Structures are given as C-alpha cells and as structure tokens.
Amino acid sequence: MTKTKNQPATPKPQDPSSQLDLRLGQSIELLKALHILTRDGKLNQDSRRKLKQVYHLFQFIEKLLKELPVSEQGPTLADHGAGKSYLGFIIYDLFFKALGQGSIYGIETRSELVESSKALAQHLGFERMKFLNLSVADSAHSDALPEQMDVVTALHACDMATDDAIAFGLQKKAKYMVLVPCCQAELARALNHNKALNLQRTPLAELWRHPLHTREMGNQLTNVLRCLYLEAMGYQVTVTELVGWEHSMKNELILAKYTGQKKRSAAERLQALLHEFGIEDLLRQRYPPLGV
C-alpha cells in the first residue's frame, strides 16, 4: 500500500535514558541494581535528587580524569566512605568501562556493603572495580592499594572521615582530591570545650556562644581549615556548590589540584585561626606536618 503525502511517519522508539534525563550510555541495569531506578524503569523524586548530585559530581571528576597524562595502567581512583558505591559504579560505567583500563577502589567500613558491591561488580563485568573493608585511616597503610593514587573522592564523608581522606590523598600523592564534607562535629566539640574562657578573651566567641551557632561555625571553620591545609601542602583549591541547596544541605564541594607550590601564608593563617579560636590542640592531631 502506497503511503500518502500527508500520512505521518512512524515515530522512532526513544532511548529510555533520554526520557529519564540519564547520561548517554548509562547502564539501565546498573541503576536498577542500585535501586535508583525501579524494576519497571521509573525514577522517583528522591532517586532523581540523588542521581542529580552524583551526575553533577561526575562532571567535575570526568574533567579531571581527562586531564591526567596517559599511562599504561590507566587512571586510579579511590572512593572513600563508598557506602553502596553509587559514585564509583557510575564513574566506572560512564568513563572507565569504555576506556578499557584504570581501576576504582571503593573503601567502606560496613562489610555487608562491601560484599554486595563486589557481587554487583562481578555481575556487571566491572572487573577493575575493587572494594575494601577498611576505614579511611587504615586504607592509607593497606597493601591492597597502589602506592600512588590519581584521584581521591569522598562524597558526604562524615566528621573526621573527610580529614582522613585528605591525609590518605597526601600520603598517596594524589593529583586531585574531590571532597563533599558532611557533619563536621569534631571542631564544634572543640569550640564548646573552652567556650567560657573564649567569651572572656575575645568578642569573636559570640559567633559560637549559642549551640546552633557552634554547630554552624564548626562546619564553616572546619572546611576553611581544610582548604588552607591543602594549600599549605601544595594544592590549588577551588570551593563551589555541588548542586542547588534545594537538593542537599551538605552541598560544599572542595576541589584540590596538586601543583607542588606549598603556600607558607596558608600554613601561617591556619595556625593563626586555630589560635584565635582557642583550638591549638588540633594542630598536631589534624595537621601534623604543620605542627612539628
């Protein structure tokens, strides 16, 4: 039968990834296994927010991976506090899989999550993904990881885990660190410890006199000190938002690129801030190269 001039053409089937705002080439099977997509391939609002955060972070990481010099073994990436390894799996699926070389190391303390990630990687054929049941601090001394690491990531690593990830990155001479801190409670506790004394010593202590302000000041000051520390250790640091605040309150993204140019002024300012806030005891504990 001859098709008339005005007869509409048969519509082409759409790629399901385009309908769900997924990245081109993203494995639908992977997203279902991670429970980001439902069994019938749908994306609920909570999963959409989670995926938006991971995709946005992947954009930063992809750019850094492409800037790495070509090597025989390919890039290496350590994902600290990996949890269910959403980030690691998506980076592998969208970058490492097609590259055909390089390895991702997921580091997590919960053994059941490590085992489930191992099983999923084996099922999907992601043979260059490795999962280690270690703390962030212990991983720096583990023989299961290479001596040098190209990229270190820590997405929503709670409290001191971000500092441990930084220490790991420094020991492994990481070229890049990508950090999204979470729940900085350690410094808030330190601010509380000498609160009465500091209120007598400086009017600045009014900034953390009330408990809510103590927590907020602890968050802000912790990340400022981290940035100064990285600059003092030879990194160029950029601080930006991960996604819009409507998607996550834990939204600060710290990007660090190793240049080898250690800034003495950054080390001096870090120590001055610790003195001003009455928390000098943290110098040797958290910033050992500067405290000797």
Short mmCIF file of C-alpha atoms in Angstrom, two decimals:
data_model
loop_
_atom_site.label_atom_id
_atom_site.label_comp_id
_atom_site.label_asym_id
_atom_site.label_seq_id
_atom_site.Cartn_x
_atom_site.Cartn_y
_atom_site.Cartn_z
CA MET A 1 0.00 0.00 0.00
CA THR A 2 1.43 3.38 -1.02
CA LYS A 3 1.86 5.92 1.78
CA THR A 4 0.03 9.20 1.07
CA LYS A 5 1.85 12.50 1.27
CA ASN A 6 0.10 13.61 4.47
CA GLN A 7 0.37 10.31 6.30
CA PRO A 8 2.51 10.79 9.48
CA ALA A 9 5.73 8.83 9.68
CA THR A 10 6.01 6.05 12.24
CA PRO A 11 7.66 7.55 15.34
CA LYS A 12 11.09 6.20 16.21
CA PRO A 13 11.37 4.49 19.60
CA GLN A 14 13.01 6.79 22.14
CA ASP A 15 16.07 5.90 24.15
CA PRO A 16 14.77 5.32 27.72
CA SER A 17 17.80 7.14 29.10
CA SER A 18 16.78 10.37 27.34
CA GLN A 19 13.28 10.15 28.84
CA LEU A 20 14.76 9.88 32.35
CA ASP A 21 17.46 12.56 31.91
CA LEU A 22 20.20 9.93 32.20
CA ARG A 23 23.70 10.32 30.83
CA LEU A 24 24.24 8.91 27.35
CA GLY A 25 25.38 5.30 27.59
CA GLN A 26 24.31 4.90 31.20
CA SER A 27 23.51 1.29 32.09
CA ILE A 28 19.83 0.89 32.96
CA GLU A 29 20.66 -2.48 34.56
CA LEU A 30 23.16 -0.78 36.88
CA LEU A 31 20.70 1.88 38.01
CA LYS A 32 18.09 -0.79 38.74
CA ALA A 33 20.63 -2.82 40.73
CA LEU A 34 21.49 0.31 42.75
CA HIS A 35 17.73 0.89 43.30
CA ILE A 36 17.98 4.29 41.66
CA LEU A 37 15.50 3.05 39.05
CA THR A 38 12.52 0.90 39.98
CA ARG A 39 12.11 -2.54 38.42
CA ASP A 40 9.87 -1.08 35.72
CA GLY A 41 12.49 1.58 34.93
CA LYS A 42 10.96 4.57 36.69
CA LEU A 43 12.74 7.29 38.67
CA ASN A 44 11.12 8.64 41.84
CA GLN A 45 11.79 12.13 43.21
CA ASP A 46 14.23 11.04 45.91
CA SER A 47 16.26 8.98 43.43
CA ARG A 48 16.22 11.86 40.95
CA ARG A 49 17.80 14.16 43.57
CA LYS A 50 20.43 11.54 44.44
CA LEU A 51 21.26 10.93 40.79
CA LYS A 52 21.46 14.66 40.11
CA GLN A 53 24.11 15.02 42.83
CA VAL A 54 26.15 12.07 41.55
CA TYR A 55 25.95 13.22 37.92
CA HIS A 56 26.98 16.75 38.84
CA LEU A 57 29.97 15.41 40.80
CA PHE A 58 30.82 13.10 37.90
CA GLN A 59 31.07 16.12 35.59
CA PHE A 60 33.86 17.54 37.75
CA ILE A 61 35.61 14.17 38.10
CA GLU A 62 35.36 13.34 34.39
CA LYS A 63 37.15 16.57 33.52
CA LEU A 64 39.96 15.76 35.96
CA LEU A 65 40.32 12.20 34.65
CA LYS A 66 40.68 13.53 31.11
CA GLU A 67 43.45 15.88 32.24
CA LEU A 68 45.58 13.01 33.58
CA PRO A 69 48.61 12.03 31.48
CA VAL A 70 48.26 8.79 29.54
CA SER A 71 49.78 5.78 31.31
CA GLU A 72 49.98 2.04 30.71
CA GLN A 73 47.86 1.11 33.71
CA GLY A 74 45.32 3.92 33.29
CA PRO A 75 43.91 6.21 35.97
CA THR A 76 43.42 5.15 39.59
CA LEU A 77 40.62 6.49 41.79
CA ALA A 78 39.89 5.87 45.47
CA ASP A 79 36.33 6.46 46.68
CA HIS A 80 36.30 6.86 50.46
CA GLY A 81 33.22 6.13 52.55
CA ALA A 82 31.83 4.49 49.45
CA GLY A 83 28.60 3.19 51.03
CA LYS A 84 26.68 1.43 48.27
CA SER A 85 29.23 2.83 45.78
CA TYR A 86 26.75 4.85 43.72
CA LEU A 87 29.52 7.24 42.74
CA GLY A 88 32.13 4.60 41.98
CA PHE A 89 29.80 2.46 39.88
CA ILE A 90 28.57 5.41 37.83
CA ILE A 91 32.11 6.71 37.22
CA TYR A 92 33.16 3.25 36.08
CA ASP A 93 30.08 2.82 33.89
CA LEU A 94 30.42 6.21 32.20
CA PHE A 95 34.21 6.52 31.96
CA PHE A 96 36.38 3.55 32.97
CA LYS A 97 34.34 0.92 31.10
CA ALA A 98 34.87 2.48 27.67
CA LEU A 99 38.46 3.45 28.50
CA GLY A 100 39.39 -0.21 28.94
CA GLN A 101 41.99 0.48 31.63
CA GLY A 102 42.33 2.00 35.08
CA SER A 103 40.93 0.96 38.46
CA ILE A 104 38.48 2.22 41.06
CA TYR A 105 38.89 1.34 44.74
CA GLY A 106 35.80 1.61 46.93
CA ILE A 107 36.70 1.91 50.64
CA GLU A 108 33.95 1.21 53.17
CA THR A 109 33.77 0.05 56.81
CA ARG A 110 30.46 -1.82 56.54
CA SER A 111 31.32 -5.34 55.42
CA GLU A 112 27.83 -6.13 54.08
CA LEU A 113 28.02 -3.17 51.68
CA VAL A 114 31.50 -4.20 50.54
CA GLU A 115 30.28 -7.74 49.78
CA SER A 116 27.17 -6.56 47.91
CA SER A 117 29.30 -4.15 45.84
CA LYS A 118 31.74 -6.94 44.99
CA ALA A 119 28.86 -9.16 43.86
CA LEU A 120 27.34 -6.39 41.72
CA ALA A 121 30.69 -5.56 40.08
CA GLN A 122 31.19 -9.23 39.23
CA HIS A 123 27.64 -9.50 37.84
CA LEU A 124 28.13 -6.45 35.62
CA GLY A 125 31.62 -7.42 34.49
CA PHE A 126 33.22 -4.36 36.11
CA GLU A 127 36.43 -6.29 36.71
CA ARG A 128 38.59 -3.25 37.51
CA MET A 129 36.45 -2.22 40.49
CA LYS A 130 37.85 -3.33 43.84
CA PHE A 131 36.16 -2.99 47.24
CA LEU A 132 37.98 -2.94 50.56
CA ASN A 133 36.51 -3.37 54.03
CA LEU A 134 38.72 -0.74 55.69
CA SER A 135 38.45 2.57 57.50
CA VAL A 136 39.64 5.61 55.62
CA ALA A 137 42.57 5.95 58.03
CA ASP A 138 43.61 2.26 57.72
CA SER A 139 43.45 2.37 53.92
CA ALA A 140 46.47 4.68 53.79
CA HIS A 141 48.64 1.79 55.06
CA SER A 142 46.99 -1.09 53.16
CA ASP A 143 48.99 -3.14 50.66
CA ALA A 144 45.76 -3.67 48.69
CA LEU A 145 46.05 -0.14 47.29
CA PRO A 146 48.72 1.23 44.95
CA GLU A 147 51.46 3.48 46.32
CA GLN A 148 50.19 6.43 44.31
CA MET A 149 46.60 7.47 43.52
CA ASP A 150 45.48 9.83 40.78
CA VAL A 151 42.10 10.91 42.17
CA VAL A 152 40.69 10.71 45.71
CA THR A 153 36.98 11.29 46.29
CA ALA A 154 34.89 11.47 49.46
CA LEU A 155 31.18 12.12 48.99
CA HIS A 156 29.41 13.05 52.26
CA ALA A 157 32.18 11.54 54.39
CA CYS A 158 31.06 12.25 57.95
CA ASP A 159 33.01 14.28 60.51
CA MET A 160 36.72 13.35 60.55
CA ALA A 161 36.43 10.92 57.61
CA THR A 162 36.99 13.84 55.22
CA ASP A 163 40.21 14.74 57.08
CA ASP A 164 41.26 11.09 56.88
CA ALA A 165 40.60 11.17 53.13
CA ILE A 166 42.80 14.26 52.84
CA ALA A 167 45.55 12.51 54.84
CA PHE A 168 45.20 9.50 52.53
CA GLY A 169 45.44 11.73 49.46
CA LEU A 170 48.57 13.42 50.79
CA GLN A 171 50.24 10.09 51.55
CA LYS A 172 49.29 8.69 48.13
CA LYS A 173 50.44 11.91 46.40
CA ALA A 174 47.06 12.28 44.77
CA LYS A 175 46.95 14.58 41.76
CA TYR A 176 43.37 15.56 42.56
CA MET A 177 41.03 15.44 45.56
CA VAL A 178 37.25 15.86 45.23
CA LEU A 179 35.58 16.28 48.62
CA VAL A 180 31.98 16.87 49.74
CA PRO A 181 32.21 17.11 53.56
CA CYS A 182 29.42 16.19 55.96
CA CYS A 183 28.62 16.52 59.68
CA GLN A 184 31.71 18.32 60.99
CA ALA A 185 31.20 17.65 64.71
CA GLU A 186 34.80 17.41 65.93
CA LEU A 187 35.60 21.10 65.75
CA ALA A 188 32.23 22.08 67.22
CA ARG A 189 33.12 19.95 70.26
CA ALA A 190 36.49 21.70 70.49
CA LEU A 191 34.82 25.12 70.32
CA ASN A 192 32.47 24.08 73.13
CA HIS A 193 35.31 22.90 75.33
CA ASN A 194 36.75 26.37 76.06
CA LYS A 195 33.65 28.43 75.35
CA ALA A 196 33.52 30.26 78.71
CA LEU A 197 37.22 31.15 78.55
CA ASN A 198 36.96 32.37 74.97
CA LEU A 199 33.93 34.53 75.77
CA GLN A 200 36.13 36.40 78.26
CA ARG A 201 39.09 36.53 75.88
CA THR A 202 37.52 37.77 72.62
CA PRO A 203 34.17 39.12 71.40
CA LEU A 204 34.54 36.80 68.40
CA ALA A 205 33.41 33.99 70.71
CA GLU A 206 29.88 35.40 70.41
CA LEU A 207 29.89 33.77 66.98
CA TRP A 208 29.64 30.34 68.63
CA ARG A 209 28.08 31.11 72.03
CA HIS A 210 24.71 29.51 71.17
CA PRO A 211 24.66 25.76 70.36
CA LEU A 212 23.16 26.24 66.89
CA HIS A 213 25.82 28.80 66.04
CA THR A 214 28.50 26.50 67.47
CA ARG A 215 27.49 23.79 65.01
CA GLU A 216 27.34 26.19 62.07
CA MET A 217 30.64 27.81 62.98
CA GLY A 218 32.20 24.38 63.37
CA ASN A 219 31.10 23.44 59.86
CA GLN A 220 32.37 26.64 58.30
CA LEU A 221 35.66 26.76 60.17
CA THR A 222 36.41 23.07 59.55
CA ASN A 223 36.20 23.49 55.78
CA VAL A 224 38.18 26.75 55.82
CA LEU A 225 40.97 24.99 57.74
CA ARG A 226 40.88 22.07 55.30
CA CYS A 227 41.32 24.41 52.35
CA LEU A 228 44.22 26.23 53.99
CA TYR A 229 45.83 22.89 54.87
CA LEU A 230 45.59 21.68 51.28
CA GLU A 231 47.08 24.94 50.01
CA ALA A 232 49.89 24.68 52.57
CA MET A 233 50.61 21.15 51.27
CA GLY A 234 50.90 22.19 47.63
CA TYR A 235 47.35 22.08 46.25
CA GLN A 236 45.38 24.67 44.32
CA VAL A 237 41.91 24.75 45.89
CA THR A 238 38.51 25.69 44.49
CA VAL A 239 35.34 25.73 46.60
CA THR A 240 31.91 25.67 44.96
CA GLU A 241 28.39 24.26 45.31
CA LEU A 242 27.74 20.65 44.38
CA VAL A 243 24.09 21.20 43.42
CA GLY A 244 21.37 23.68 44.35
CA TRP A 245 20.63 23.98 48.08
CA GLU A 246 17.11 22.68 47.45
CA HIS A 247 18.62 19.26 46.71
CA SER A 248 21.03 18.90 49.62
CA MET A 249 22.12 20.88 52.69
CA LYS A 250 25.51 19.12 52.59
CA ASN A 251 26.46 20.96 49.47
CA GLU A 252 30.02 22.28 49.69
CA LEU A 253 32.40 20.88 47.08
CA ILE A 254 36.16 21.20 47.60
CA LEU A 255 38.31 20.57 44.53
CA ALA A 256 42.06 20.31 45.04
CA LYS A 257 44.69 20.02 42.30
CA TYR A 258 48.31 19.27 43.18
CA THR A 259 50.75 21.88 41.91
CA GLY A 260 53.65 21.33 44.31
CA GLN A 261 53.65 25.01 45.29
CA LYS A 262 53.28 24.95 49.05
CA LYS A 263 51.93 28.23 50.41
CA ARG A 264 53.61 29.35 53.61
CA SER A 265 50.99 32.06 54.04
CA ALA A 266 48.24 29.39 54.10
CA ALA A 267 50.06 27.47 56.86
CA GLU A 268 50.50 30.67 58.87
CA ARG A 269 46.84 31.63 58.53
CA LEU A 270 45.71 28.15 59.52
CA GLN A 271 47.77 28.33 62.70
CA ALA A 272 46.55 31.87 63.40
CA LEU A 273 42.92 30.75 63.12
CA LEU A 274 43.48 27.84 65.48
CA HIS A 275 44.99 30.28 67.99
CA GLU A 276 42.21 32.83 67.54
CA PHE A 277 39.53 30.22 68.17
CA GLY A 278 41.40 28.62 71.08
CA ILE A 279 41.79 25.22 69.48
CA GLU A 280 45.57 24.96 69.00
CA ASP A 281 45.47 21.33 70.23
CA LEU A 282 44.13 20.32 66.81
CA LEU A 283 47.34 21.41 65.11
CA ARG A 284 49.38 18.29 65.84
CA GLN A 285 46.36 15.99 65.66
CA ARG A 286 44.89 17.10 62.31
CA TYR A 287 47.71 18.94 60.57
CA PRO A 288 50.86 17.06 61.67
CA PRO A 289 53.29 18.39 59.03
CA LEU A 290 52.50 21.93 60.19
CA GLY A 291 52.59 21.13 63.90
CA VAL A 292 56.14 19.79 64.17
#
